[in-house]
Amino acid sequence: MNRRYLRSVGGGLAWAVLAIPAGATDAQDLAAGKAIASDRNGGNCFSCHMAEGAEMAGNGGPPLIQMAMRYPDRAALKAQIADPRERNPNTVMPPYGAHGILTDRELELVVDYIHSL
């Protein structure tokens, strides 16, 4: 389908639908994921990572920006957060899933939030 055709049949709506990422997460789940990531007794992501809107963000880890572009495969991002030792045995990042720091549900919410950044 070409752009001219899409414009003629309500292309604005068609482009809006195409722009929604597959598996888009609702705002409530994203807020829950952000709360876990921000919790110093939970994910504590911002003690090492900078992210837009994070308070007292650290700079020891890479910034959490353009995450969907950096991790187009959401499963790869989840694996990195669950057990980063798989890719880098010398990492200082805690294995949130492997050590049971986060439950599987909490891990899913954090991954959804981080992937949305």
Tab-separated table of N, CA and C in Angstrom:
chain	number	residue	atom	x	y	z
A	1	MET	N	0.838	-1.184	0.000
A	1	MET	CA	0.000	0.000	0.000
A	1	MET	C	0.877	1.239	0.000
A	2	ASN	N	0.552	2.198	-0.824
A	2	ASN	CA	1.371	3.397	-0.828
A	2	ASN	C	0.758	4.466	0.078
A	3	ARG	N	1.560	5.460	0.401
A	3	ARG	CA	1.124	6.516	1.318
A	3	ARG	C	-0.056	7.315	0.763
A	4	ARG	N	-0.045	7.588	-0.542
A	4	ARG	CA	-1.135	8.358	-1.147
A	4	ARG	C	-2.466	7.634	-0.923
A	5	TYR	N	-2.485	6.327	-1.124
A	5	TYR	CA	-3.702	5.551	-0.913
A	5	TYR	C	-4.132	5.616	0.555
A	6	LEU	N	-3.199	5.453	1.461
A	6	LEU	CA	-3.540	5.505	2.882
A	6	LEU	C	-4.131	6.849	3.262
A	7	ARG	N	-3.567	7.930	2.737
A	7	ARG	CA	-4.111	9.255	3.032
A	7	ARG	C	-5.540	9.382	2.513
A	8	SER	N	-5.792	8.803	1.368
A	8	SER	CA	-7.123	8.943	0.784
A	8	SER	C	-8.184	8.124	1.518
A	9	VAL	N	-7.787	7.132	2.287
A	9	VAL	CA	-8.757	6.321	3.019
A	9	VAL	C	-8.591	6.489	4.530
A	10	GLY	N	-8.251	7.699	4.949
A	10	GLY	CA	-8.092	7.928	6.387
A	10	GLY	C	-6.722	7.485	6.869
A	11	GLY	N	-5.714	7.848	6.122
A	11	GLY	CA	-4.347	7.426	6.432
A	11	GLY	C	-3.882	7.815	7.813
A	12	GLY	N	-4.420	8.921	8.349
A	12	GLY	CA	-4.005	9.300	9.700
A	12	GLY	C	-4.284	8.193	10.682
A	13	LEU	N	-5.468	7.607	10.584
A	13	LEU	CA	-5.822	6.503	11.463
A	13	LEU	C	-4.964	5.284	11.157
A	14	ALA	N	-4.759	5.005	9.882
A	14	ALA	CA	-3.952	3.845	9.513
A	14	ALA	C	-2.533	3.983	10.055
A	15	TRP	N	-1.947	5.157	9.911
A	15	TRP	CA	-0.585	5.349	10.429
A	15	TRP	C	-0.561	5.277	11.935
A	16	ALA	N	-1.582	5.778	12.605
A	16	ALA	CA	-1.632	5.699	14.068
A	16	ALA	C	-1.677	4.247	14.521
A	17	VAL	N	-2.457	3.434	13.838
A	17	VAL	CA	-2.548	2.022	14.205
A	17	VAL	C	-1.216	1.330	13.960
A	18	LEU	N	-0.564	1.648	12.843
A	18	LEU	CA	0.726	1.029	12.548
A	18	LEU	C	1.806	1.461	13.528
A	19	ALA	N	1.649	2.617	14.166
A	19	ALA	CA	2.664	3.120	15.079
A	19	ALA	C	2.573	2.494	16.461
A	20	ILE	N	1.477	1.813	16.775
A	20	ILE	CA	1.342	1.185	18.081
A	20	ILE	C	2.220	-0.058	18.102
A	21	PRO	N	3.158	-0.145	19.059
A	21	PRO	CA	4.049	-1.298	19.086
A	21	PRO	C	3.289	-2.581	19.401
A	22	ALA	N	3.771	-3.680	18.843
A	22	ALA	CA	3.165	-4.969	19.137
A	22	ALA	C	3.286	-5.239	20.626
A	23	GLY	N	2.230	-5.754	21.230
A	23	GLY	CA	2.251	-6.056	22.657
A	23	GLY	C	2.260	-4.817	23.521
A	24	ALA	N	1.697	-3.732	23.016
A	24	ALA	CA	1.668	-2.489	23.788
A	24	ALA	C	1.060	-2.738	25.159
A	25	THR	N	1.635	-2.110	26.152
A	25	THR	CA	1.245	-2.313	27.532
A	25	THR	C	0.400	-1.141	27.995
A	26	ASP	N	-0.546	-1.417	28.880
A	26	ASP	CA	-1.401	-0.332	29.342
A	26	ASP	C	-0.679	0.542	30.370
A	27	ALA	N	-1.207	1.722	30.562
A	27	ALA	CA	-0.584	2.730	31.419
A	27	ALA	C	-0.452	2.253	32.859
A	28	GLN	N	-1.412	1.477	33.331
A	28	GLN	CA	-1.372	0.989	34.710
A	28	GLN	C	-0.175	0.045	34.909
A	29	ASP	N	0.065	-0.853	33.944
A	29	ASP	CA	1.215	-1.750	34.044
A	29	ASP	C	2.528	-0.977	33.969
A	30	LEU	N	2.589	0.032	33.089
A	30	LEU	CA	3.805	0.836	32.988
A	30	LEU	C	4.075	1.579	34.288
A	31	ALA	N	3.030	2.110	34.907
A	31	ALA	CA	3.188	2.804	36.183
A	31	ALA	C	3.657	1.837	37.270
A	32	ALA	N	3.121	0.622	37.277
A	32	ALA	CA	3.544	-0.377	38.254
A	32	ALA	C	5.003	-0.760	38.024
A	33	GLY	N	5.395	-0.916	36.773
A	33	GLY	CA	6.788	-1.235	36.448
A	33	GLY	C	7.733	-0.130	36.862
A	34	LYS	N	7.320	1.117	36.646
A	34	LYS	CA	8.153	2.255	37.053
A	34	LYS	C	8.286	2.299	38.562
A	35	ALA	N	7.208	2.001	39.270
A	35	ALA	CA	7.261	2.005	40.738
A	35	ALA	C	8.243	0.951	41.249
A	36	ILE	N	8.232	-0.218	40.647
A	36	ILE	CA	9.166	-1.278	41.047
A	36	ILE	C	10.594	-0.875	40.702
A	37	ALA	N	10.797	-0.337	39.506
A	37	ALA	CA	12.138	0.086	39.075
A	37	ALA	C	12.680	1.190	39.974
A	38	SER	N	11.786	2.036	40.485
A	38	SER	CA	12.188	3.169	41.333
A	38	SER	C	12.399	2.780	42.786
A	39	ASP	N	11.806	1.682	43.212
A	39	ASP	CA	11.834	1.265	44.614
A	39	ASP	C	13.245	0.838	45.028
A	40	ARG	N	13.784	1.509	46.003
A	40	ARG	CA	15.148	1.176	46.457
A	40	ARG	C	15.227	-0.209	47.087
A	41	ASN	N	14.095	-0.767	47.482
A	41	ASN	CA	14.063	-2.129	48.020
A	41	ASN	C	13.544	-3.129	47.004
A	42	GLY	N	13.355	-2.687	45.770
A	42	GLY	CA	12.847	-3.552	44.702
A	42	GLY	C	13.843	-3.594	43.570
A	43	GLY	N	13.434	-3.016	42.448
A	43	GLY	CA	14.308	-3.007	41.281
A	43	GLY	C	15.543	-2.144	41.479
A	44	ASN	N	15.345	-0.973	42.083
A	44	ASN	CA	16.446	-0.049	42.354
A	44	ASN	C	17.253	0.279	41.093
A	45	CYS	N	16.593	0.304	39.951
A	45	CYS	CA	17.268	0.509	38.668
A	45	CYS	C	18.003	1.847	38.597
A	46	PHE	N	17.407	2.861	39.217
A	46	PHE	CA	17.941	4.206	39.051
A	46	PHE	C	19.128	4.499	39.960
A	47	SER	N	19.532	3.542	40.770
A	47	SER	CA	20.760	3.749	41.522
A	47	SER	C	21.967	3.648	40.590
A	48	CYS	N	21.793	2.963	39.465
A	48	CYS	CA	22.883	2.804	38.493
A	48	CYS	C	22.583	3.395	37.121
A	49	HIS	N	21.307	3.495	36.772
A	49	HIS	CA	20.921	3.919	35.426
A	49	HIS	C	20.207	5.257	35.444
A	50	MET	N	20.492	6.079	34.439
A	50	MET	CA	19.780	7.332	34.224
A	50	MET	C	18.581	7.030	33.327
A	51	ALA	N	17.454	7.647	33.659
A	51	ALA	CA	16.259	7.559	32.823
A	51	ALA	C	15.495	8.859	32.975
A	52	GLU	N	14.794	9.242	31.935
A	52	GLU	CA	14.019	10.471	31.987
A	52	GLU	C	13.011	10.399	33.132
A	53	GLY	N	13.020	11.414	33.977
A	53	GLY	CA	12.084	11.482	35.091
A	53	GLY	C	12.535	10.758	36.339
A	54	ALA	N	13.673	10.084	36.297
A	54	ALA	CA	14.162	9.367	37.475
A	54	ALA	C	14.802	10.350	38.446
A	55	GLU	N	14.471	10.174	39.713
A	55	GLU	CA	15.082	11.013	40.743
A	55	GLU	C	16.378	10.368	41.214
A	56	MET	N	17.374	11.187	41.425
A	56	MET	CA	18.672	10.730	41.930
A	56	MET	C	19.221	9.545	41.124
A	57	ALA	N	19.174	9.664	39.812
A	57	ALA	CA	19.636	8.584	38.938
A	57	ALA	C	21.152	8.476	38.960
A	58	GLY	N	21.633	7.257	38.841
A	58	GLY	CA	23.061	7.004	38.821
A	58	GLY	C	23.621	7.014	37.414
A	59	ASN	N	24.927	6.837	37.329
A	59	ASN	CA	25.567	6.797	36.013
A	59	ASN	C	26.545	5.631	35.894
A	60	GLY	N	26.419	4.640	36.745
A	60	GLY	CA	27.296	3.473	36.682
A	60	GLY	C	26.924	2.516	35.565
A	61	GLY	N	25.658	2.505	35.188
A	61	GLY	CA	25.186	1.654	34.102
A	61	GLY	C	24.791	2.507	32.916
A	62	PRO	N	24.501	1.887	31.793
A	62	PRO	CA	24.103	2.664	30.613
A	62	PRO	C	22.762	3.358	30.841
A	63	PRO	N	22.557	4.505	30.205
A	63	PRO	CA	21.271	5.197	30.350
A	63	PRO	C	20.145	4.368	29.730
A	64	LEU	N	18.991	4.458	30.343
A	64	LEU	CA	17.822	3.726	29.859
A	64	LEU	C	17.046	4.626	28.903
A	65	ILE	N	17.544	4.697	27.696
A	65	ILE	CA	16.923	5.502	26.643
A	65	ILE	C	16.847	4.661	25.375
A	66	GLN	N	15.823	4.899	24.571
A	66	GLN	CA	15.625	4.199	23.303
A	66	GLN	C	15.728	2.682	23.469
A	67	MET	N	15.107	2.180	24.522
A	67	MET	CA	15.255	0.773	24.859
A	67	MET	C	14.615	-0.164	23.832
A	68	ALA	N	13.491	0.219	23.256
A	68	ALA	CA	12.867	-0.639	22.242
A	68	ALA	C	13.747	-0.732	20.996
A	69	MET	N	14.490	0.324	20.712
A	69	MET	CA	15.405	0.291	19.575
A	69	MET	C	16.643	-0.543	19.926
A	70	ARG	N	17.125	-0.400	21.144
A	70	ARG	CA	18.309	-1.157	21.564
A	70	ARG	C	17.998	-2.629	21.776
A	71	TYR	N	16.780	-2.906	22.199
A	71	TYR	CA	16.325	-4.282	22.429
A	71	TYR	C	15.012	-4.509	21.672
A	72	PRO	N	15.074	-4.647	20.355
A	72	PRO	CA	13.836	-4.858	19.597
A	72	PRO	C	13.125	-6.148	20.027
A	73	ASP	N	13.899	-7.115	20.482
A	73	ASP	CA	13.339	-8.360	20.996
A	73	ASP	C	13.163	-8.216	22.501
A	74	ARG	N	11.922	-8.038	22.940
A	74	ARG	CA	11.624	-7.835	24.355
A	74	ARG	C	12.185	-8.966	25.214
A	75	ALA	N	12.196	-10.188	24.696
A	75	ALA	CA	12.714	-11.340	25.435
A	75	ALA	C	14.200	-11.168	25.759
A	76	ALA	N	14.945	-10.542	24.871
A	76	ALA	CA	16.375	-10.301	25.123
A	76	ALA	C	16.557	-9.309	26.269
A	77	LEU	N	15.696	-8.300	26.338
A	77	LEU	CA	15.755	-7.350	27.450
A	77	LEU	C	15.402	-8.050	28.756
A	78	LYS	N	14.373	-8.880	28.720
A	78	LYS	CA	13.995	-9.617	29.925
A	78	LYS	C	15.140	-10.513	30.391
A	79	ALA	N	15.783	-11.197	29.467
A	79	ALA	CA	16.917	-12.062	29.823
A	79	ALA	C	18.048	-11.247	30.438
A	80	GLN	N	18.289	-10.055	29.905
A	80	GLN	CA	19.354	-9.193	30.426
A	80	GLN	C	19.059	-8.769	31.860
A	81	ILE	N	17.810	-8.447	32.153
A	81	ILE	CA	17.445	-8.015	33.500
A	81	ILE	C	17.376	-9.223	34.441
A	82	ALA	N	16.847	-10.335	33.958
A	82	ALA	CA	16.687	-11.532	34.788
A	82	ALA	C	18.028	-12.108	35.214
A	83	ASP	N	18.978	-12.167	34.285
A	83	ASP	CA	20.310	-12.697	34.620
A	83	ASP	C	21.356	-12.149	33.656
A	84	PRO	N	21.870	-10.950	33.941
A	84	PRO	CA	22.847	-10.325	33.048
A	84	PRO	C	24.173	-11.078	32.970
A	85	ARG	N	24.387	-12.016	33.884
A	85	ARG	CA	25.640	-12.797	33.867
A	85	ARG	C	25.732	-13.685	32.636
A	86	GLU	N	24.588	-13.959	32.001
A	86	GLU	CA	24.594	-14.780	30.781
A	86	GLU	C	25.381	-14.102	29.671
A	87	ARG	N	25.239	-12.791	29.543
A	87	ARG	CA	25.958	-12.045	28.502
A	87	ARG	C	27.302	-11.531	28.989
A	88	ASN	N	27.400	-11.269	30.289
A	88	ASN	CA	28.631	-10.716	30.839
A	88	ASN	C	28.851	-11.297	32.239
A	89	PRO	N	29.669	-12.333	32.354
A	89	PRO	CA	29.890	-12.970	33.654
A	89	PRO	C	30.497	-12.034	34.705
A	90	ASN	N	31.108	-10.941	34.265
A	90	ASN	CA	31.757	-10.005	35.193
A	90	ASN	C	30.896	-8.790	35.528
A	91	THR	N	29.636	-8.823	35.181
A	91	THR	CA	28.761	-7.680	35.420
A	91	THR	C	28.562	-7.437	36.916
A	92	VAL	N	28.297	-6.190	37.256
A	92	VAL	CA	27.953	-5.856	38.639
A	92	VAL	C	26.435	-5.748	38.800
A	93	MET	N	25.692	-5.869	37.699
A	93	MET	CA	24.236	-5.795	37.763
A	93	MET	C	23.695	-7.059	38.422
A	94	PRO	N	22.815	-6.892	39.408
A	94	PRO	CA	22.245	-8.076	40.069
A	94	PRO	C	21.363	-8.890	39.120
A	95	PRO	N	21.359	-10.201	39.273
A	95	PRO	CA	20.465	-11.052	38.478
A	95	PRO	C	19.079	-11.089	39.131
A	96	TYR	N	18.235	-10.146	38.749
A	96	TYR	CA	16.950	-9.939	39.415
A	96	TYR	C	16.031	-11.156	39.375
A	97	GLY	N	16.058	-11.894	38.303
A	97	GLY	CA	15.218	-13.082	38.211
A	97	GLY	C	15.888	-14.296	38.830
A	98	ALA	N	17.141	-14.537	38.470
A	98	ALA	CA	17.863	-15.725	38.922
A	98	ALA	C	18.000	-15.771	40.443
A	99	HIS	N	18.139	-14.626	41.080
A	99	HIS	CA	18.289	-14.598	42.535
A	99	HIS	C	16.978	-14.337	43.267
A	100	GLY	N	15.886	-14.255	42.526
A	100	GLY	CA	14.585	-14.056	43.154
A	100	GLY	C	14.401	-12.677	43.774
A	101	ILE	N	15.148	-11.701	43.295
A	101	ILE	CA	14.996	-10.329	43.792
A	101	ILE	C	13.626	-9.798	43.407
A	102	LEU	N	13.209	-10.126	42.191
A	102	LEU	CA	11.870	-9.773	41.708
A	102	LEU	C	11.111	-11.051	41.378
A	103	THR	N	9.813	-11.036	41.648
A	103	THR	CA	8.980	-12.158	41.220
A	103	THR	C	8.872	-12.115	39.704
A	104	ASP	N	8.352	-13.189	39.114
A	104	ASP	CA	8.206	-13.196	37.662
A	104	ASP	C	7.263	-12.086	37.212
A	105	ARG	N	6.193	-11.847	37.943
A	105	ARG	CA	5.247	-10.776	37.594
A	105	ARG	C	5.924	-9.413	37.698
A	106	GLU	N	6.695	-9.185	38.777
A	106	GLU	CA	7.414	-7.914	38.933
A	106	GLU	C	8.421	-7.730	37.809
A	107	LEU	N	9.102	-8.804	37.456
A	107	LEU	CA	10.077	-8.749	36.367
A	107	LEU	C	9.389	-8.369	35.052
A	108	GLU	N	8.236	-8.957	34.776
A	108	GLU	CA	7.480	-8.621	33.563
A	108	GLU	C	7.102	-7.137	33.544
A	109	LEU	N	6.644	-6.620	34.684
A	109	LEU	CA	6.255	-5.208	34.761
A	109	LEU	C	7.453	-4.288	34.554
A	110	VAL	N	8.581	-4.625	35.161
A	110	VAL	CA	9.796	-3.811	34.989
A	110	VAL	C	10.246	-3.855	33.534
A	111	VAL	N	10.232	-5.016	32.923
A	111	VAL	CA	10.625	-5.141	31.519
A	111	VAL	C	9.692	-4.298	30.640
A	112	ASP	N	8.394	-4.366	30.899
A	112	ASP	CA	7.458	-3.543	30.127
A	112	ASP	C	7.804	-2.066	30.244
A	113	TYR	N	8.065	-1.618	31.464
A	113	TYR	CA	8.391	-0.205	31.690
A	113	TYR	C	9.709	0.174	31.022
A	114	ILE	N	10.757	-0.591	31.270
A	114	ILE	CA	12.082	-0.279	30.706
A	114	ILE	C	12.013	-0.315	29.173
A	115	HIS	N	11.287	-1.274	28.627
A	115	HIS	CA	11.179	-1.381	27.163
A	115	HIS	C	10.442	-0.176	26.583
A	116	SER	N	9.608	0.475	27.384
A	116	SER	CA	8.851	1.638	26.896
A	116	SER	C	9.682	2.913	26.879
A	117	LEU	N	10.841	2.901	27.502
A	117	LEU	CA	11.665	4.130	27.579
A	117	LEU	C	12.384	4.397	26.275
